[in-house]
Short mmCIF file of N, CA and C in Angstrom, two decimals:
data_model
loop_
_atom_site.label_atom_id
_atom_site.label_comp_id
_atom_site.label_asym_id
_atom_site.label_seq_id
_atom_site.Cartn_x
_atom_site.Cartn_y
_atom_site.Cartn_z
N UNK A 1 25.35 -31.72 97.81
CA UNK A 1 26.78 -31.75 97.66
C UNK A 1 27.38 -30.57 98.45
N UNK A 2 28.21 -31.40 99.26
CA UNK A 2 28.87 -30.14 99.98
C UNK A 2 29.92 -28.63 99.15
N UNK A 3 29.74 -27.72 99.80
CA UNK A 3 30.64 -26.51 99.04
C UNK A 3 32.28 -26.41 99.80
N UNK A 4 32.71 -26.60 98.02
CA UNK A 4 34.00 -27.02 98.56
C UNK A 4 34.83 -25.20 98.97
N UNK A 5 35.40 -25.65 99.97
CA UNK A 5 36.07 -23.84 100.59
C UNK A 5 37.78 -23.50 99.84
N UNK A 6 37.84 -22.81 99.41
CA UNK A 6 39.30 -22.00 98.92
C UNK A 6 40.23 -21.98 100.05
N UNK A 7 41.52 -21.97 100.22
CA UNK A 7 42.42 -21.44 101.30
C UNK A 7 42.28 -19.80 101.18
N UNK A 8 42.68 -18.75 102.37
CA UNK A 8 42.59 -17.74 102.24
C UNK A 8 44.28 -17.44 101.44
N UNK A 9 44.03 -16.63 100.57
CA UNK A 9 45.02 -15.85 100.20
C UNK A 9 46.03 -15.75 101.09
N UNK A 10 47.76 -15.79 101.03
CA UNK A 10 48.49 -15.10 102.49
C UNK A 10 48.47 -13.96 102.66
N UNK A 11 48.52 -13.31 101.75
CA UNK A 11 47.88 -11.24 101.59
C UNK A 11 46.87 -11.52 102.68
N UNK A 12 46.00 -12.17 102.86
CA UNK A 12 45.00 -11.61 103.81
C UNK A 12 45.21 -12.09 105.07
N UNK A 13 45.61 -13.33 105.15
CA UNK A 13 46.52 -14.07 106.48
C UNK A 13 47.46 -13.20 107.24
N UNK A 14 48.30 -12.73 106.22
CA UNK A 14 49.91 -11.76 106.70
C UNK A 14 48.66 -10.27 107.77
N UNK A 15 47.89 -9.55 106.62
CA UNK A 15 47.15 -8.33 107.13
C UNK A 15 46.20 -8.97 108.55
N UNK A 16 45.96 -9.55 108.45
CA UNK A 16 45.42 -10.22 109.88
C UNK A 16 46.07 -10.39 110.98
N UNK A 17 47.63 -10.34 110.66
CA UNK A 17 48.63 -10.80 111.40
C UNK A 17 49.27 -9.34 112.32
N UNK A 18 49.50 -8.46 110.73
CA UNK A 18 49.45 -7.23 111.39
C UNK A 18 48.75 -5.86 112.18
N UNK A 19 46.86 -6.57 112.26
CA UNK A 19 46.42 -5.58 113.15
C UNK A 19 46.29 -6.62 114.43
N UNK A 20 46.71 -7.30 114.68
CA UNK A 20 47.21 -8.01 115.97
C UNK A 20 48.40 -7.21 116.49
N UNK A 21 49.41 -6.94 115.82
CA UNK A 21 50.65 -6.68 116.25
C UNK A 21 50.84 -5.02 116.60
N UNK A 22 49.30 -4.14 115.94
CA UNK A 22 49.79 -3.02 115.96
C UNK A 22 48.86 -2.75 117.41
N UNK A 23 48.06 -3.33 117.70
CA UNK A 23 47.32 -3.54 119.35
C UNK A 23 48.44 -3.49 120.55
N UNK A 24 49.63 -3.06 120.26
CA UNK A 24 50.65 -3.42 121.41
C UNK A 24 50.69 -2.17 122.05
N UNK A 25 50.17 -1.49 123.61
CA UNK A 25 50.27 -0.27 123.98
C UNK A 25 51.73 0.46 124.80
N UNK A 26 52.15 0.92 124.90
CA UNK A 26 52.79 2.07 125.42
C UNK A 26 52.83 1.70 126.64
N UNK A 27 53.97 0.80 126.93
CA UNK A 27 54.36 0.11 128.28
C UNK A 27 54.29 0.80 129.31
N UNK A 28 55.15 2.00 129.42
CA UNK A 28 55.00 2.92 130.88
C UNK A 28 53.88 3.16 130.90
N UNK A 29 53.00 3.03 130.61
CA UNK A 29 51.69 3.73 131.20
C UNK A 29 50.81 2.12 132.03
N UNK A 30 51.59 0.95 131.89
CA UNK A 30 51.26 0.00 132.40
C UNK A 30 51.49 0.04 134.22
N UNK A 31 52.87 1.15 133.97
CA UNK A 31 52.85 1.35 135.42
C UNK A 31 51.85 1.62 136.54
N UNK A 32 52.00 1.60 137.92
CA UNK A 32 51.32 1.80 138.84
C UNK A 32 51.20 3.60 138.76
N UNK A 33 50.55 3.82 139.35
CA UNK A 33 50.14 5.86 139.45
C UNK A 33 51.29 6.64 139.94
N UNK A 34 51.51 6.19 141.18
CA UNK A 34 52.66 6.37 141.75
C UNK A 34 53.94 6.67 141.24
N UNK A 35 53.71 5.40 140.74
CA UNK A 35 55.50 5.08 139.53
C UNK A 35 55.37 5.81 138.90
N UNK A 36 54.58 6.42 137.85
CA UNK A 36 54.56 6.77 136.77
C UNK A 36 54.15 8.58 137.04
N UNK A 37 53.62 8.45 137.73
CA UNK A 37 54.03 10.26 138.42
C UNK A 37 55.32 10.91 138.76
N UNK A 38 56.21 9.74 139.25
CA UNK A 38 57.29 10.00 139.60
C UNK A 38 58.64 10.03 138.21
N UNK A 39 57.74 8.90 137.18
CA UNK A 39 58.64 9.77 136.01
C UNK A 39 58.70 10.88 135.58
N UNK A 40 57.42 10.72 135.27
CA UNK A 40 56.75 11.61 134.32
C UNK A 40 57.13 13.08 135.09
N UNK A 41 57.53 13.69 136.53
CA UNK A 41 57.97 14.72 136.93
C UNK A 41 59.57 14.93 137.07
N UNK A 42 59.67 13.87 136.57
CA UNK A 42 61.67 13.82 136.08
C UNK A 42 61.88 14.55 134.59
N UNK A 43 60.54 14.37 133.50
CA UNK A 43 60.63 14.63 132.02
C UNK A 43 61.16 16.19 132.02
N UNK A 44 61.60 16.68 130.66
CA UNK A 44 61.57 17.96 130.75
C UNK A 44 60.48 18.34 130.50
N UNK A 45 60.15 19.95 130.14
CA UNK A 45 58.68 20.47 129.78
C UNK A 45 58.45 19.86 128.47
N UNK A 46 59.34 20.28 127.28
CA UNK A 46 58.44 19.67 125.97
C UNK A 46 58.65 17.83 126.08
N UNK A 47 59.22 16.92 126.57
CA UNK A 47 58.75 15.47 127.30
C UNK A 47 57.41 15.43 127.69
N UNK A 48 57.12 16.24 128.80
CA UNK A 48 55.49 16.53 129.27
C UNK A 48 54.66 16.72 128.21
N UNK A 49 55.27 17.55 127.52
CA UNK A 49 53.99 18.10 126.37
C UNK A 49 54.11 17.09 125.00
N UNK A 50 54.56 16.09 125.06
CA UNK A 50 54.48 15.14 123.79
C UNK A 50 53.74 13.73 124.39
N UNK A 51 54.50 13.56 126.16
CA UNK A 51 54.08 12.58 126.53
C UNK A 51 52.28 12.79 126.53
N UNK A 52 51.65 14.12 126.99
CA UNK A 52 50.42 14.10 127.09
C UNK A 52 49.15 14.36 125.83
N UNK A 53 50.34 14.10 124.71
CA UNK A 53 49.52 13.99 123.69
C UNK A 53 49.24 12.16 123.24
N UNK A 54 49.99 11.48 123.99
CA UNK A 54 49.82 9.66 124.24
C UNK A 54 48.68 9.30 123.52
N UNK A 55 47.87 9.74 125.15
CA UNK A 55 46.23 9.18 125.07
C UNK A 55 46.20 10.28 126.27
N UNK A 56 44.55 9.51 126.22
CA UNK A 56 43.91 10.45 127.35
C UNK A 56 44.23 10.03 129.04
N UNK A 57 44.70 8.61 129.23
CA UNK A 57 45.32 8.67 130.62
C UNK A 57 46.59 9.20 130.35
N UNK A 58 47.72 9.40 129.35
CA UNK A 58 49.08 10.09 129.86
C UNK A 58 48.28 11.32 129.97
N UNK A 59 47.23 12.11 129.48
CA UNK A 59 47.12 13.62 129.47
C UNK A 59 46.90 13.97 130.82
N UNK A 60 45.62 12.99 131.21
CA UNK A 60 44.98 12.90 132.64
C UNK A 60 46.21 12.51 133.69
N UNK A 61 47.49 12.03 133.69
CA UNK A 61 48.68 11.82 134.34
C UNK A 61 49.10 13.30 134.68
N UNK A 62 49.81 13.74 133.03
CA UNK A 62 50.42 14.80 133.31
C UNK A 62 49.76 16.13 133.76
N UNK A 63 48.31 16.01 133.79
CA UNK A 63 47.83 17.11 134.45
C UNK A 63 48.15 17.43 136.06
N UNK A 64 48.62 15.87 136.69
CA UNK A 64 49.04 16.28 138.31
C UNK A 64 50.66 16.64 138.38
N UNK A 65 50.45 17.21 136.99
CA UNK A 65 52.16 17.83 137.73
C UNK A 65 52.24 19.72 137.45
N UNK A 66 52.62 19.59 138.56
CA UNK A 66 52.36 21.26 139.25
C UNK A 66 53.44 21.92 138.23
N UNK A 67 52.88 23.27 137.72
CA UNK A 67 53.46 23.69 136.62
C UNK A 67 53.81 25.46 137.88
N UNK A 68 54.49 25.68 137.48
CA UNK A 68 55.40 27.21 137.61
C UNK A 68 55.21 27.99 136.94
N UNK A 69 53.82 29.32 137.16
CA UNK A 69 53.77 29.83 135.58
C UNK A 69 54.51 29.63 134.77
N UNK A 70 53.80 29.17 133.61
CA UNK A 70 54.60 29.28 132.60
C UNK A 70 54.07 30.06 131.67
N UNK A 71 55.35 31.09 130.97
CA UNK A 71 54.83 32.30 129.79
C UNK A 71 55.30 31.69 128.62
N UNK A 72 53.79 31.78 127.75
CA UNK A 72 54.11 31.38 126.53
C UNK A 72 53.84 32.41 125.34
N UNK A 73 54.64 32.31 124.37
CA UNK A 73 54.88 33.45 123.26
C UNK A 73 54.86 32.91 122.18
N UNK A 74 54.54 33.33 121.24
CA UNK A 74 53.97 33.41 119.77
C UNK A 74 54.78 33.90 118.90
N UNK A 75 55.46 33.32 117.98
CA UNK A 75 55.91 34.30 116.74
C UNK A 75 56.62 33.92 115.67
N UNK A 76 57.27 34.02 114.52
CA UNK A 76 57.63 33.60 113.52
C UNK A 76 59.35 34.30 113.06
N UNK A 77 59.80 33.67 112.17
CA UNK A 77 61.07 33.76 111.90
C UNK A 77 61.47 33.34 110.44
N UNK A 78 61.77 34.00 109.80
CA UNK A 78 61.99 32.68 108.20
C UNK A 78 60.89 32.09 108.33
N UNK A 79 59.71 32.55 108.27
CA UNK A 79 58.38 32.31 107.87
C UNK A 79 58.25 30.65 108.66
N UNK A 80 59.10 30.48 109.60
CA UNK A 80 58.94 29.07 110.51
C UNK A 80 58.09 29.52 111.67
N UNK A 81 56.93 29.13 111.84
CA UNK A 81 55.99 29.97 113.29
C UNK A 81 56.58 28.96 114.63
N UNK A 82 56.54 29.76 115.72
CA UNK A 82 57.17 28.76 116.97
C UNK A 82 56.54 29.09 118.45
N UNK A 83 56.77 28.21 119.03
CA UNK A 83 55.91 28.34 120.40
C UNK A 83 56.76 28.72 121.44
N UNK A 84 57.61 30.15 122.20
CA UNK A 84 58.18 29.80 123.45
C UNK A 84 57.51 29.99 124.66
N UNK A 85 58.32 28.94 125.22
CA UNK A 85 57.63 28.41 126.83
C UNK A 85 58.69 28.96 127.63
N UNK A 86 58.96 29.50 128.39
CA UNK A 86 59.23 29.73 129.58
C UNK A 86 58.90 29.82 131.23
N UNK A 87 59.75 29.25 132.41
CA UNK A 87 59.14 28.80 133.37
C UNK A 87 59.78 30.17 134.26
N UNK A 88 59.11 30.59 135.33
CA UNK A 88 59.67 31.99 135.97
C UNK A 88 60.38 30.69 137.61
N UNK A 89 60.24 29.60 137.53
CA UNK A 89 60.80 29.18 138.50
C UNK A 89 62.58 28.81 137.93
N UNK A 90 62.92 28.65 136.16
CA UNK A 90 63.76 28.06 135.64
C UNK A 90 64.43 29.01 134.88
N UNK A 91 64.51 30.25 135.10
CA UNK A 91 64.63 31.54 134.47
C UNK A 91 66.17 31.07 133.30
N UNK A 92 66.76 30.62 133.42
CA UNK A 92 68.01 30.19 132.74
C UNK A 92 67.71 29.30 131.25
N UNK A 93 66.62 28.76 131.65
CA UNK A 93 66.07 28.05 130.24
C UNK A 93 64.72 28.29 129.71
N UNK A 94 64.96 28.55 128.39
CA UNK A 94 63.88 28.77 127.27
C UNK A 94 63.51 27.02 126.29
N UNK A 95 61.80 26.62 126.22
CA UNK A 95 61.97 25.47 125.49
C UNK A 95 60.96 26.16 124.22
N UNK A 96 61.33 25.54 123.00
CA UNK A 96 60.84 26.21 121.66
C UNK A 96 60.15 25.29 120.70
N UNK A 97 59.25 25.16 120.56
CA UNK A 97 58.38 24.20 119.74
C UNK A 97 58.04 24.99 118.33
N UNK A 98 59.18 24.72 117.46
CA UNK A 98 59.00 24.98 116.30
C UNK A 98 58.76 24.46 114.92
N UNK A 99 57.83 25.05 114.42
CA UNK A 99 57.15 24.03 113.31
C UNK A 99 58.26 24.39 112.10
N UNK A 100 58.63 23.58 111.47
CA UNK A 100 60.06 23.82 110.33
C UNK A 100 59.58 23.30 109.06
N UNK A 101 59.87 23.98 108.35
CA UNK A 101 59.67 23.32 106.69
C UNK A 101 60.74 22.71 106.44
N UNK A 102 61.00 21.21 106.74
CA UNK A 102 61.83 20.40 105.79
C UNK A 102 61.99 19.75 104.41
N UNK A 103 63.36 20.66 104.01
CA UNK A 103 63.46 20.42 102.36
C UNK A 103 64.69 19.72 101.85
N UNK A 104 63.90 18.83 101.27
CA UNK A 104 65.18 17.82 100.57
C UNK A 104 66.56 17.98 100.39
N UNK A 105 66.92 19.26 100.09
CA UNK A 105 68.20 19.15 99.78
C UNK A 105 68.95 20.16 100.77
N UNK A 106 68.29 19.79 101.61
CA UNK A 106 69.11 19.92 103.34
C UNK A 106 69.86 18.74 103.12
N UNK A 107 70.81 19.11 104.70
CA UNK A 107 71.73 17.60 104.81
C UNK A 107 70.68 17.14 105.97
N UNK A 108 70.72 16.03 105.61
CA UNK A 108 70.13 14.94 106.06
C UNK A 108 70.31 14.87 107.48
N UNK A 109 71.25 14.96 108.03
CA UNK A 109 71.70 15.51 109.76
C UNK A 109 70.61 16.54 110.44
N UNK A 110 70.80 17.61 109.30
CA UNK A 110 70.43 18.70 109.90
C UNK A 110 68.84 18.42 109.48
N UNK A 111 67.82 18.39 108.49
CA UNK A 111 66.48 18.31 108.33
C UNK A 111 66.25 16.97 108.25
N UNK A 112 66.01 16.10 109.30
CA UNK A 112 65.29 14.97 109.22
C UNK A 112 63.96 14.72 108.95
N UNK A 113 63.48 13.52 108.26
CA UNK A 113 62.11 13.60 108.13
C UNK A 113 60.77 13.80 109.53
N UNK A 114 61.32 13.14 110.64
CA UNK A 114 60.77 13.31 111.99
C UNK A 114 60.88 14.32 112.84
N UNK A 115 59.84 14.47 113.89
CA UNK A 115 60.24 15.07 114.71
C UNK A 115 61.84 15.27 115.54
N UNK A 116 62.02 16.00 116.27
CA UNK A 116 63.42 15.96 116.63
C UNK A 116 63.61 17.41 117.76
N UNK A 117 64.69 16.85 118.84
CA UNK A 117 65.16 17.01 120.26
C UNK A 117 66.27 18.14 119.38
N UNK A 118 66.73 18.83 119.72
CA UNK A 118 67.83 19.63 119.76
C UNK A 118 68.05 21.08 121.03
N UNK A 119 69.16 20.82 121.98
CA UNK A 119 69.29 21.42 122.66
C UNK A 119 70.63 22.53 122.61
N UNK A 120 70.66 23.71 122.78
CA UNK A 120 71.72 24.75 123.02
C UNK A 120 71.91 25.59 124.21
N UNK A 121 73.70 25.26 125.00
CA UNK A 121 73.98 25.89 126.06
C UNK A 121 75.18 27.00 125.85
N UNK A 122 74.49 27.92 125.98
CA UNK A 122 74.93 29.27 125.85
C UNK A 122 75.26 30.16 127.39
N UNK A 123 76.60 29.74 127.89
CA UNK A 123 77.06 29.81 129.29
C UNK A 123 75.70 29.25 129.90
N UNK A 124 75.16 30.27 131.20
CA UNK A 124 74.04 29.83 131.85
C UNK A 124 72.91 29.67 131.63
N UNK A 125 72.80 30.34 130.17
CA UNK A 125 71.25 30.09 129.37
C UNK A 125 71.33 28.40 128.90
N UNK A 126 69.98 28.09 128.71
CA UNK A 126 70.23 26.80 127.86
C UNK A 126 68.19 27.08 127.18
N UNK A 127 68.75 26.72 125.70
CA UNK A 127 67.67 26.88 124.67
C UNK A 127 67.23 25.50 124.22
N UNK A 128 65.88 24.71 124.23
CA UNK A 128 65.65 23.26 124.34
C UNK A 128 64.90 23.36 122.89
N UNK A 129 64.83 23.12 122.14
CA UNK A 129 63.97 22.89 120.92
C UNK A 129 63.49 21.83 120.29
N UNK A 130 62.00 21.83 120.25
CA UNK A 130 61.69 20.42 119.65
C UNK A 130 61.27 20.85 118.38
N UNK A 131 61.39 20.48 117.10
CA UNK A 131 61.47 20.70 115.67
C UNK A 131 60.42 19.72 115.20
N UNK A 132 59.05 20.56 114.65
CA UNK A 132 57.78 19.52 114.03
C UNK A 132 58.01 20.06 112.36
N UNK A 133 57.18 19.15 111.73
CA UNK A 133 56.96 19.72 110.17
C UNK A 133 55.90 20.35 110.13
N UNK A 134 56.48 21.16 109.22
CA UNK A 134 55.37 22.43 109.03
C UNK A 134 54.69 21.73 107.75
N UNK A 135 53.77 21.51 108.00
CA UNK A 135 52.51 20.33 106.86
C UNK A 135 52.00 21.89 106.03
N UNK A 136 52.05 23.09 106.17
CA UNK A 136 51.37 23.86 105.69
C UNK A 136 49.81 24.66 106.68
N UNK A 137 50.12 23.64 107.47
CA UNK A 137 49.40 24.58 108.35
C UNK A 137 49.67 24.55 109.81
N UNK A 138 50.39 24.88 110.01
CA UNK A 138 51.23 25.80 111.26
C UNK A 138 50.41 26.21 112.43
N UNK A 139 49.41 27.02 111.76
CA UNK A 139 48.95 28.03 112.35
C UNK A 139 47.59 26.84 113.40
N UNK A 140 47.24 25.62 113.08
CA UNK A 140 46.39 25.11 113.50
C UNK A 140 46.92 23.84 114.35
N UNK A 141 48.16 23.95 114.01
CA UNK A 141 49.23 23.08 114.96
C UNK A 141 49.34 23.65 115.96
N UNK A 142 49.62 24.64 116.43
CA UNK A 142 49.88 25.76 117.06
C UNK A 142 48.67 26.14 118.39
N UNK A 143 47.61 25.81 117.73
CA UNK A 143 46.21 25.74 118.21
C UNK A 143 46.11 24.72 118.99
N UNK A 144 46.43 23.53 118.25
CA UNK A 144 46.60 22.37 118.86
C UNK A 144 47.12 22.06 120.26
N UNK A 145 48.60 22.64 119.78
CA UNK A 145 49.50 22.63 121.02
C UNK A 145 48.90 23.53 122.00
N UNK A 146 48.70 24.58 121.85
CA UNK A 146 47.95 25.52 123.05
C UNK A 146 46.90 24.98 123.58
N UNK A 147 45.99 24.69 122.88
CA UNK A 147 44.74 23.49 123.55
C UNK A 147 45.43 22.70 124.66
N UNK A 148 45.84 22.16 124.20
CA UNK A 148 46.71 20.65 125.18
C UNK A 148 47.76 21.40 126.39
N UNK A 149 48.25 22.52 126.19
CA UNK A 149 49.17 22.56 127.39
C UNK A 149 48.39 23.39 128.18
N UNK A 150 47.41 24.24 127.50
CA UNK A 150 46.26 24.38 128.65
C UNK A 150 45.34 23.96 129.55
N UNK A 151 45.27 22.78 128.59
CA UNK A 151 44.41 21.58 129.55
C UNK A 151 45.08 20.42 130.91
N UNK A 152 46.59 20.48 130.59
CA UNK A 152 47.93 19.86 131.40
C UNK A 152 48.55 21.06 132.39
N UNK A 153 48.51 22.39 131.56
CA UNK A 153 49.47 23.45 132.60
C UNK A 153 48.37 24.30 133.79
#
């Protein structure tokens, strides 16, 4: 006697459905070398330094783009630790990768749950800041980031 078969559950149909959908990659990098060199040296610096955390071809991309010493500095503020970058070819702008403790009863504008772009022009200076969460360990984020723009700058 044959064994009669069950339908699958849709719980398991639907989850089948969605590691299909999460297989979808990161279109610009579909580009040709060319093309995509030629963005990718339009980005600003912290653009570069998020784009080459992608994968390992955006890293291997952004490594052919010719960097201008850049001086980087270490230090903390309101116990927020931060990364500045400065370029001696761009002397007018400072970019700041700072790890932030976001707390609830911020306004919602100002501490979002995500990462986040915020820029300040102060006459000819201009200050670029990208704002990460400080998970509690900072100090190995930090590591992180230095790893990677050493391996790109």
């Amino acid at each position: 006697m044959p064994r009669k078969r069950f339908p699958r559950p849709k719980q398991l149909t639907n989850r089948n459905k969605l590691k299909k959908k999460s297989k979808v990659r990161f279109p610009i990098l579909k580009l040709p070398r060319v093309v995509l060199l030629e963005c990718i040296e339009n980005l600003d610096v912290l653009e570069i330094i998020l784009f080459s955390l992608l994968s390992k071809r955006a890293k291997s991309m952004a490594k052919l783009i010719h960097w201008n010493l850049l001086d980087i500095t270490f230090g903390h503020d309101d116990e927020d630790p931060y990364i500045l970058l400065t370029l001696s070819s761009n002397p007018g702008h400072t970019w700041v990768i700072r790890y932030k403790d976001f707390y609830e009863e911020e306004e919602e504008e100002e501490s979002p749950e995500y990462s986040y772009f915020k820029s300040y022009l102060t006459g000819p200076q201009a200050k670029h800041y990208l704002f990460l969460k400080n998970d509690g360990n900072a100090i190995e984020g930090m590591k992180k980031m230095l790893r990677n723009h050493k391996s790109i700058g």
